[in-house]
Coordinates of C-alpha atoms in Angstrom, one line a residue:
M1 CA 16.1 33.6 -8.1
A2 CA 15.9 34.4 -11.8
T3 CA 14.3 31.9 -14.1
T4 CA 16.0 30.5 -17.2
D5 CA 14.5 30.6 -20.7
F6 CA 16.3 27.4 -21.7
D7 CA 14.0 25.0 -23.4
F8 CA 14.6 21.8 -21.4
A9 CA 12.0 19.8 -23.4
A10 CA 14.2 20.4 -26.6
W11 CA 17.2 18.6 -25.0
P12 CA 19.2 16.6 -26.2
P13 CA 20.1 17.9 -29.7
Q14 CA 19.5 15.6 -32.6
L15 CA 22.2 13.1 -33.5
T16 CA 22.4 10.7 -36.4
P17 CA 22.9 7.0 -35.7
E18 CA 26.5 7.3 -37.1
Q19 CA 27.2 10.2 -34.8
L20 CA 25.7 8.4 -31.8
Q21 CA 27.9 5.4 -32.5
I22 CA 31.1 7.5 -32.7
L23 CA 30.2 9.2 -29.3
V24 CA 29.5 5.9 -27.6
G25 CA 32.7 4.5 -28.8
K26 CA 34.7 7.5 -27.7
A27 CA 32.9 7.7 -24.3
T28 CA 33.4 4.1 -23.3
S29 CA 37.0 4.1 -24.5
R30 CA 37.7 7.3 -22.5
A31 CA 36.0 5.8 -19.4
L32 CA 38.0 2.6 -19.6
A33 CA 41.3 4.5 -20.2
T34 CA 40.8 7.0 -17.3
G35 CA 39.5 4.8 -14.5
L36 CA 35.8 5.6 -14.7
L37 CA 35.2 2.1 -13.7
Y38 CA 33.2 -0.5 -11.7
L39 CA 33.9 -4.1 -10.9
P40 CA 31.7 -6.3 -13.0
P41 CA 28.4 -7.7 -11.5
G42 CA 29.0 -10.9 -9.6
Y43 CA 32.7 -10.4 -9.1
P44 CA 33.7 -12.9 -6.5
L45 CA 34.1 -11.5 -3.0
D46 CA 37.1 -13.7 -2.3
S47 CA 38.8 -12.9 -5.6
P48 CA 42.4 -11.9 -6.0
P49 CA 43.2 -8.3 -6.9
P50 CA 40.8 -7.1 -9.7
Q51 CA 41.5 -8.7 -13.1
A52 CA 38.5 -7.2 -15.0
A53 CA 36.4 -4.0 -14.9
I54 CA 33.5 -2.4 -16.7
H55 CA 32.9 1.3 -17.3
A56 CA 30.5 3.0 -14.8
P57 CA 27.0 3.8 -16.0
L58 CA 27.3 7.2 -17.8
S59 CA 25.4 9.8 -19.7
L60 CA 26.6 10.6 -23.2
L61 CA 25.8 14.3 -23.0
P62 CA 26.0 16.6 -20.0
A63 CA 22.7 17.6 -18.3
P64 CA 21.5 21.1 -18.6
F65 CA 21.3 23.0 -15.3
P66 CA 20.7 26.8 -14.8
R67 CA 24.0 28.6 -14.3
E68 CA 22.6 30.9 -11.5
S69 CA 21.4 27.9 -9.5
F70 CA 24.6 26.0 -10.0
E71 CA 26.7 29.0 -8.7
L72 CA 24.3 29.5 -5.8
A73 CA 24.8 25.8 -4.8
Q74 CA 28.5 26.3 -4.8
E75 CA 28.3 29.6 -2.9
I76 CA 26.2 28.3 0.0
Q77 CA 28.1 25.0 0.4
S78 CA 30.4 26.7 2.9
V79 CA 27.3 27.8 4.9
Y80 CA 26.1 24.2 4.9
N81 CA 29.5 22.9 5.9
T82 CA 29.5 25.2 8.9
L83 CA 25.8 24.6 9.8
Y84 CA 26.2 20.8 10.0
A85 CA 29.5 21.1 11.9
Q86 CA 27.6 23.2 14.5
I87 CA 24.8 20.7 14.6
A88 CA 27.2 17.8 15.3
M89 CA 28.7 19.8 18.1
D90 CA 25.4 20.5 19.8
T91 CA 24.9 17.4 21.9
P92 CA 21.6 18.5 23.6
F93 CA 20.0 19.2 20.2
L94 CA 21.0 15.8 18.8
D95 CA 19.9 14.1 22.1
E96 CA 16.5 15.7 21.7
V97 CA 16.0 15.2 18.0
M98 CA 17.8 11.9 17.3
G99 CA 18.3 10.3 20.7
A100 CA 16.8 7.1 22.0
E101 CA 15.2 8.8 25.1
K102 CA 13.4 11.7 23.5
G103 CA 14.0 11.6 19.7
V104 CA 14.0 9.4 16.6
G105 CA 16.1 6.8 18.3
K106 CA 13.1 5.7 20.4
V107 CA 11.5 4.1 17.4
D108 CA 14.3 3.6 14.9
E109 CA 16.5 0.8 16.3
F110 CA 19.5 1.5 14.1
I111 CA 19.6 5.2 15.1
G112 CA 18.9 4.3 18.7
E113 CA 21.8 1.8 18.8
L114 CA 24.2 4.4 17.4
W115 CA 23.0 7.0 19.8
R116 CA 23.2 4.7 22.9
G117 CA 26.7 3.7 22.0
W118 CA 27.7 7.3 21.6
K119 CA 26.1 8.3 24.9
K120 CA 27.8 5.5 26.8
L121 CA 31.2 6.7 25.5
R122 CA 30.3 10.3 26.6
D123 CA 29.1 9.2 30.0
S124 CA 32.3 7.1 30.6
G125 CA 34.6 9.9 29.4
R126 CA 35.9 7.8 26.5
I127 CA 35.7 10.4 23.8
S128 CA 39.4 11.1 23.4
Q129 CA 39.4 13.0 20.1
P130 CA 37.6 16.4 20.1
L131 CA 38.0 16.9 16.3
H132 CA 35.5 15.7 13.7
L133 CA 36.0 15.5 10.0
G134 CA 33.1 15.7 7.6
L135 CA 33.2 15.0 3.9
F136 CA 29.8 16.3 2.7
R137 CA 27.6 16.3 -0.3
S138 CA 24.5 18.6 -0.6
D139 CA 22.1 17.3 -3.2
Y140 CA 19.7 19.5 -5.2
L141 CA 17.1 19.4 -7.9
Y142 CA 16.0 22.4 -10.0
H143 CA 12.4 23.2 -9.0
M144 CA 10.3 24.3 -12.0
P145 CA 6.6 24.3 -11.1
E146 CA 4.0 25.2 -13.7
N147 CA 2.9 28.1 -11.5
G148 CA 5.5 29.5 -9.1
L149 CA 9.1 30.4 -8.6
Q150 CA 11.8 28.4 -10.4
T151 CA 14.6 27.8 -8.0
L152 CA 17.1 25.5 -6.5
K153 CA 15.8 23.0 -3.9
Q154 CA 17.8 20.7 -1.6
V155 CA 17.0 17.0 -1.7
E156 CA 19.2 16.0 1.3
F157 CA 22.5 16.7 3.0
N158 CA 24.9 13.7 3.2
T159 CA 27.3 13.3 6.1
I160 CA 28.6 9.7 5.7
S161 CA 30.2 7.8 2.9
V162 CA 29.5 10.4 0.3
S163 CA 30.4 8.7 -3.0
F164 CA 31.3 9.4 -6.6
G165 CA 33.4 12.5 -5.9
C166 CA 36.3 11.0 -7.9
L167 CA 34.3 9.5 -10.7
S168 CA 32.3 12.8 -11.0
Q169 CA 35.6 14.4 -12.0
R170 CA 36.3 11.7 -14.5
I171 CA 32.8 12.0 -16.2
A172 CA 33.2 15.8 -16.4
E173 CA 36.6 15.2 -18.1
L174 CA 35.0 12.7 -20.4
H175 CA 32.3 15.2 -21.6
R176 CA 35.0 17.8 -22.2
H177 CA 37.0 15.3 -24.2
L178 CA 33.9 14.5 -26.3
L179 CA 33.4 18.2 -26.9
L180 CA 37.1 18.7 -27.9
S181 CA 37.3 15.7 -30.1
T182 CA 33.9 15.9 -31.9
S183 CA 32.4 19.3 -31.0
Y184 CA 29.3 17.1 -30.5
F185 CA 29.0 17.5 -34.3
G186 CA 27.8 21.1 -33.9
S187 CA 24.5 19.8 -32.7
S188 CA 23.9 22.5 -30.1
P189 CA 25.1 26.1 -29.5
H190 CA 25.1 25.4 -25.8
L191 CA 27.8 22.7 -26.1
K192 CA 30.9 24.9 -25.8
P193 CA 33.8 24.9 -23.3
E194 CA 32.6 27.8 -21.1
N195 CA 29.4 25.9 -20.3
L196 CA 31.3 22.9 -19.0
P197 CA 32.7 23.9 -15.6
Q198 CA 35.9 22.4 -14.3
N199 CA 35.6 19.8 -11.5
D200 CA 38.6 19.1 -9.2
T201 CA 36.8 16.9 -6.6
I202 CA 39.6 14.4 -6.2
A203 CA 42.1 17.0 -5.0
G204 CA 39.4 18.7 -2.9
L205 CA 38.2 15.7 -1.0
A206 CA 41.8 14.5 -0.5
S207 CA 42.7 17.9 0.9
G208 CA 40.0 17.4 3.6
L209 CA 41.4 14.0 4.6
G210 CA 44.9 15.4 4.4
A211 CA 44.0 18.3 6.8
A212 CA 42.6 15.8 9.3
H213 CA 45.8 13.7 9.1
A214 CA 47.9 16.8 9.6
A215 CA 45.9 17.8 12.6
Y216 CA 46.3 14.3 14.1
V217 CA 50.1 14.4 13.6
S218 CA 50.4 17.9 15.0
T219 CA 48.9 16.7 18.3
G220 CA 51.5 13.9 18.8
G221 CA 50.4 11.3 16.3
S222 CA 53.0 9.5 14.3
S223 CA 53.9 11.0 10.9
T224 CA 53.8 7.4 9.5
S225 CA 50.2 6.8 10.6
K226 CA 47.7 5.9 7.9
I227 CA 44.2 6.7 7.0
L228 CA 41.8 3.7 7.5
F229 CA 39.1 3.3 4.8
V230 CA 36.3 1.3 6.4
V231 CA 34.8 -0.4 3.3
Q232 CA 32.0 -2.7 2.4
P233 CA 32.8 -6.3 1.4
G234 CA 32.6 -6.9 -2.3
E235 CA 32.5 -3.1 -3.1
R236 CA 32.0 -2.7 -6.8
N237 CA 32.6 1.1 -6.6
V238 CA 36.1 0.5 -5.5
F239 CA 37.7 2.8 -8.1
D240 CA 35.9 5.8 -6.8
Q241 CA 37.7 5.2 -3.5
K242 CA 41.1 4.2 -5.1
W243 CA 41.5 7.6 -6.8
L244 CA 41.4 9.2 -3.3
E245 CA 44.0 6.7 -2.1
Y246 CA 46.3 7.6 -5.0
E247 CA 45.8 11.3 -4.5
L248 CA 46.6 11.0 -0.8
L249 CA 49.8 9.1 -1.4
E250 CA 51.1 11.0 -4.4
K251 CA 50.2 14.6 -3.4
H252 CA 50.2 14.3 0.5
N253 CA 52.5 11.4 1.1
I254 CA 49.8 9.7 3.2
H255 CA 49.3 6.0 3.1
A256 CA 45.9 4.3 3.4
V257 CA 44.8 0.9 4.6
R258 CA 41.4 -0.7 3.7
Q259 CA 39.4 -3.0 6.0
T260 CA 35.8 -4.1 6.4
F261 CA 33.9 -4.1 9.7
E262 CA 34.2 -7.8 9.8
E263 CA 38.0 -7.6 9.6
L264 CA 38.2 -4.8 12.1
I265 CA 36.4 -6.9 14.7
T266 CA 39.6 -8.8 15.2
S267 CA 42.3 -6.6 13.6
S268 CA 41.6 -3.3 15.5
S269 CA 42.6 -2.3 19.0
V270 CA 42.6 0.8 21.1
D271 CA 45.3 1.3 23.7
P272 CA 43.5 1.9 27.1
Q273 CA 46.1 4.5 28.2
T274 CA 46.8 6.5 25.0
S275 CA 43.6 5.8 23.0
L276 CA 45.9 5.0 20.1
L277 CA 44.0 3.1 17.3
T278 CA 46.0 0.4 15.6
V279 CA 45.0 -2.2 13.0
S280 CA 46.8 -5.3 11.7
P281 CA 46.4 -5.2 7.9
K282 CA 45.3 -8.4 6.2
N283 CA 48.0 -10.2 4.2
S284 CA 50.7 -7.7 5.3
P285 CA 54.0 -8.1 7.1
E286 CA 53.0 -5.0 9.2
Q287 CA 51.4 -6.1 12.4
D288 CA 50.3 -2.8 14.0
T289 CA 49.6 0.2 11.9
E290 CA 48.7 3.4 13.7
V291 CA 45.5 5.1 12.3
S292 CA 45.3 8.9 12.0
V293 CA 41.8 9.1 10.4
V294 CA 38.9 6.6 10.2
Y295 CA 37.2 7.3 6.9
Y296 CA 33.8 5.5 6.6
R297 CA 32.8 4.3 3.1
S298 CA 30.3 2.0 4.9
G299 CA 28.4 1.9 8.2
Y300 CA 25.3 3.8 7.2
M301 CA 22.8 0.9 6.9
P302 CA 21.4 -1.4 9.6
N303 CA 22.4 -4.5 7.6
E304 CA 26.0 -3.5 7.9
Y305 CA 25.8 -4.3 11.7
P306 CA 24.5 -7.9 11.6
S307 CA 25.6 -8.7 15.2
P308 CA 26.5 -6.8 18.4
E309 CA 30.2 -7.3 17.5
Y310 CA 29.9 -4.9 14.6
Y311 CA 28.4 -2.1 16.8
E312 CA 31.1 -2.8 19.4
T313 CA 33.7 -2.4 16.7
R314 CA 32.2 1.0 15.6
F315 CA 32.2 2.2 19.2
R316 CA 35.8 1.0 19.7
L317 CA 36.9 3.1 16.8
E318 CA 34.8 6.0 18.0
S319 CA 36.6 5.9 21.4
S320 CA 40.0 6.2 19.8
K321 CA 42.4 9.2 19.3
A322 CA 42.0 8.8 15.5
I323 CA 39.9 11.5 13.8
K324 CA 36.6 10.0 12.6
C325 CA 35.0 10.9 9.2
P326 CA 32.2 11.0 10.4
T327 CA 31.9 10.7 14.1
I328 CA 28.6 9.2 15.3
P329 CA 27.1 12.7 16.2
L330 CA 28.0 13.9 12.7
Q331 CA 26.3 10.8 11.2
L332 CA 23.2 11.5 13.3
A333 CA 23.3 15.1 12.2
G334 CA 22.7 13.9 8.6
G335 CA 19.4 12.3 9.6
K336 CA 16.3 13.3 7.6
K337 CA 14.6 14.4 10.9
V338 CA 17.4 17.0 11.4
Q339 CA 16.8 18.3 7.8
E340 CA 13.1 18.6 8.6
V341 CA 13.6 20.4 11.9
L342 CA 16.0 22.9 10.4
G343 CA 13.0 24.3 8.4
R344 CA 11.4 25.5 11.6
K345 CA 11.6 29.2 12.5
G346 CA 14.8 30.2 14.2
L347 CA 16.7 26.9 14.0
V348 CA 19.3 28.0 11.3
E349 CA 19.8 31.2 13.3
R350 CA 20.5 29.2 16.5
F351 CA 23.4 27.4 14.8
L352 CA 24.7 30.3 12.7
P353 CA 24.0 33.4 14.9
D354 CA 26.6 35.5 13.1
L355 CA 25.5 34.7 9.6
P356 CA 24.2 37.7 7.6
Q357 CA 20.5 37.6 7.0
S358 CA 21.0 37.6 3.2
Q359 CA 22.9 34.3 3.5
I360 CA 20.3 32.8 5.8
D361 CA 17.6 33.8 3.2
D362 CA 19.6 32.1 0.4
L363 CA 19.9 29.0 2.5
R364 CA 16.2 28.9 3.4
K365 CA 15.2 29.3 -0.2
T366 CA 16.7 25.9 -0.9
F367 CA 14.5 24.2 1.7
M368 CA 11.5 22.2 0.5
D369 CA 8.3 21.9 2.5
M370 CA 8.8 19.1 5.1
W371 CA 7.2 17.8 8.2
G372 CA 7.2 14.8 10.6
L373 CA 4.5 12.2 10.4
D374 CA 4.3 12.4 14.2
E375 CA 3.9 16.2 14.3
D376 CA 0.6 17.4 15.8
S377 CA 0.7 21.2 15.4
Q378 CA 0.2 23.6 12.5
T379 CA 3.6 25.2 12.9
A380 CA 5.4 21.9 12.9
V381 CA 3.9 20.4 9.7
G382 CA 5.1 23.2 7.4
E383 CA 2.6 24.7 5.0
V384 CA -0.4 23.1 6.4
G385 CA -2.9 25.7 5.3
S386 CA -5.7 27.4 7.2
S387 CA -7.2 24.3 8.7
P388 CA -6.3 20.6 9.4
P389 CA -7.1 18.1 6.7
A390 CA -10.5 16.6 7.0
S391 CA -9.6 13.1 6.0
A392 CA -9.2 10.5 8.7
A393 CA -7.5 7.2 9.3
P394 CA -9.1 4.1 7.8
N395 CA -11.0 3.5 10.9
G396 CA -12.7 6.9 10.6
D397 CA -11.3 8.3 13.8
A398 CA -9.5 11.6 12.8
A399 CA -8.2 12.0 16.3
S400 CA -6.3 8.7 16.0
E401 CA -3.6 10.2 13.8
P402 CA -1.5 13.4 14.3
L403 CA -1.8 16.2 11.8
G404 CA 1.5 15.2 10.1
T405 CA 0.1 11.8 9.1
L406 CA -3.3 13.2 8.2
K407 CA -1.7 15.8 5.9
A408 CA 0.4 13.1 4.3
R409 CA -2.8 11.0 3.6
K410 CA -4.5 14.0 2.0
E411 CA -1.6 15.2 -0.1
Y412 CA 0.2 11.9 -0.9
A413 CA 0.2 12.5 -4.7
S414 CA 2.7 15.3 -4.2
L415 CA 4.9 13.8 -1.5
V416 CA 7.7 11.4 -0.7
L417 CA 8.2 9.8 2.7
K418 CA 11.7 9.3 3.9
P419 CA 13.2 7.3 6.8
Q420 CA 16.5 8.0 8.6
R421 CA 18.6 6.1 6.0
E422 CA 21.3 6.7 3.4
G423 CA 22.2 4.8 0.2
G424 CA 19.1 4.9 -1.9
G425 CA 16.1 2.5 -2.2
N426 CA 14.4 3.5 1.1
N427 CA 11.8 6.1 0.3
V428 CA 8.0 5.8 -0.3
Y429 CA 6.5 7.8 -3.2
K430 CA 3.1 9.2 -4.1
G431 CA 0.6 6.4 -4.8
D432 CA 2.4 4.0 -2.5
I433 CA 2.0 6.3 0.5
P434 CA -1.7 5.5 1.6
A435 CA -1.1 1.8 1.9
F436 CA 2.2 2.3 3.6
L437 CA 0.6 4.6 6.2
D438 CA -2.1 2.0 6.8
G439 CA 0.6 -0.5 7.7
L440 CA 2.9 1.9 9.7
P441 CA 2.7 1.2 13.4
P442 CA 1.8 4.5 15.2
Q443 CA 5.0 4.3 17.3
E444 CA 7.2 4.3 14.2
R445 CA 5.8 7.6 12.8
E446 CA 8.5 9.6 14.5
A447 CA 11.1 7.9 12.3
W448 CA 9.6 9.2 9.1
I449 CA 9.3 12.6 7.5
A450 CA 7.1 13.8 4.6
M451 CA 8.6 16.0 1.9
R452 CA 7.0 17.9 -0.9
L453 CA 8.2 16.5 -4.2
I454 CA 10.4 18.9 -6.2
E455 CA 8.9 19.6 -9.6
V456 CA 11.7 19.1 -12.1
P457 CA 11.9 20.3 -15.7
K458 CA 9.6 18.3 -17.9
G459 CA 10.4 16.7 -21.2
V460 CA 14.2 16.7 -20.9
K461 CA 15.8 13.6 -22.3
G462 CA 19.3 12.1 -22.3
W463 CA 21.3 9.2 -23.7
L464 CA 22.2 6.7 -20.9
V465 CA 25.0 4.2 -21.4
R466 CA 25.4 1.2 -19.2
A467 CA 28.0 -1.6 -19.6
G468 CA 26.1 -4.3 -17.7
S469 CA 28.4 -7.2 -18.5
L470 CA 31.6 -8.1 -20.3
D471 CA 29.9 -9.7 -23.2
F472 CA 29.3 -7.2 -26.0
A473 CA 29.9 -9.5 -29.0
T474 CA 26.4 -9.2 -30.2
T475 CA 25.8 -5.6 -29.2
S476 CA 26.7 -2.6 -31.3
P477 CA 27.9 0.7 -29.6
S478 CA 24.8 2.5 -30.7
E479 CA 22.5 -0.1 -29.1
R480 CA 24.2 0.4 -25.8
A481 CA 22.9 4.0 -25.6
V482 CA 19.3 4.3 -24.5
Q483 CA 17.4 7.6 -24.8
A484 CA 15.0 8.3 -21.9
E485 CA 13.2 11.2 -20.3
I486 CA 15.5 12.1 -17.4
V487 CA 15.8 13.8 -14.0
S488 CA 19.3 15.1 -13.1
E489 CA 20.3 15.8 -9.5
L490 CA 23.2 18.1 -8.7
G491 CA 25.5 17.4 -5.7
I492 CA 28.0 19.9 -4.2
F493 CA 30.9 18.5 -2.2
G494 CA 32.5 20.1 0.8
W495 CA 34.5 19.3 3.9
A496 CA 34.9 20.6 7.4
L497 CA 37.3 20.0 10.2
F498 CA 35.9 21.1 13.5
G499 CA 35.8 20.5 17.3
D500 CA 35.4 22.2 20.7
G501 CA 32.8 24.6 19.3
Q502 CA 35.0 25.8 16.5
V503 CA 35.3 25.2 12.8
V504 CA 39.0 24.8 12.1
A505 CA 38.7 24.7 8.3
E506 CA 36.1 24.1 5.7
E507 CA 35.9 24.3 1.9
E508 CA 33.6 23.7 -1.1
V509 CA 35.5 21.2 -3.3
G510 CA 33.5 20.1 -6.4
W511 CA 30.3 18.7 -7.7
L512 CA 28.6 15.7 -9.3
V513 CA 25.5 15.1 -11.4
R514 CA 23.5 11.9 -11.3
T515 CA 20.9 11.3 -13.9
K516 CA 18.1 8.8 -13.8
G517 CA 15.1 7.9 -16.0
K518 CA 12.1 9.9 -15.0
D519 CA 10.1 6.9 -14.0
S520 CA 12.7 5.8 -11.5
N521 CA 11.9 7.2 -8.0
E522 CA 15.3 6.4 -6.5
G523 CA 18.6 8.1 -7.5
G524 CA 21.5 5.9 -6.4
V525 CA 24.2 5.0 -9.0
A526 CA 25.6 2.2 -6.9
T527 CA 22.1 0.8 -6.5
G528 CA 21.5 0.7 -10.2
F529 CA 19.0 3.5 -10.6
S530 CA 21.2 6.3 -12.1
V531 CA 24.1 7.1 -14.4
L532 CA 27.0 9.5 -13.8
D533 CA 26.7 12.8 -15.5
S534 CA 28.1 16.3 -15.6
V535 CA 26.6 19.7 -15.9
L536 CA 25.9 21.9 -18.9
L537 CA 25.4 25.5 -17.7
V538 CA 22.4 27.2 -19.4

């Protein structure tokens, strides 16, 4: 991977207060006019249809990212799509790595509950739909160590409720609009149209959902069946989802229905003979709506299953003829433990035996050093070195902890610990690691992996704009933009439709950039840590 001579520390270009005020005004107006929106904080859960909105948190200028690394991420997305499809279809592998008898599910109750429900359905012959749909996002940072190769490194691969595909297109369009309308006041020679790539994620993601709907109809499903969006109550990021609904209706003539797990407890049913899934939409004259695709924009956190009824509802949907996005095995395939295990010798080749070695090499170059806290062999804990770490547990007994945990204790300053969770706000970083390990019960180590921190470009800054509330009477546009040292994470979207050992179709369909302040460890936009951004190719 070639390095870039772009001076990240010199970004962003200088802007006068007057120029900054013009850009903020144009950016926020464009965001409001084009649906780059959130519901306001504290919007009542039992409110009528939305009557107010704020613009989503956004970056005023696109984030610099090396062109070669961006293009590599796009090129290998199809390989990642196929890889995770194959993992989801390898039941023995998932049973061993993520299951509640041998794998992570033994110590992670949430993972174990999902796996046990899936196994029960398998054992009783109640898996009636062989096809899976995955809408994926592979997240990356640009690794720029002081001494070493500058290259693209994967943060994680997401298989459930991948968000901001639609709003990522809107923010890319916003930055192109600012360039067209102001030329960014000639502040940088890098700010020109050919360095702002097109982003058509809305059409791309909808094409994946549309392909699954078409596959359902082709096997006897009703042409009037609908796609079910399983959503969180009080979802502030509703507009990111709405753009997909509009695209499905206007370009594919596919209707959607939205329901929460709580609503589905009583509104959903599966016919015992045909496995047909129907729902009764809330506040609708339609009593029974046939569902072609179950699209989860929720269901990835334990707190979304507050009682057994919620798990039972998930398993009911899983047993149906509708195509699930994702199925339970595909959700399990997105676990951090799977990502860690893939780094071991021969695992990628196991799932992709026909892939040319050059493509396997490109894929492996994006892997970061990872290991399980429970691992107790040199080969399992990645780049351990020539000898085990000499440090011991607090009680002084080095034999009381496996190599994986001892290595994490020794090298904590360059690590992040990750559980099997999505959605942001779950990781443990650097200086917080020793105390966390002190309190981690030994039986729970298997649920955690250690990952070497990616060394991002230093000194790069950005202008971050958040709405925050609807009261701006005392705030000028320029005061709403805050300059901070930033970290920008690239996500590449893709989808795959697969089943019975075969990948029916797959595609790379767009990208997103999330930018956060350097001092913020987490990266979720919806959780308040990041702003939406786009890419400036350098």
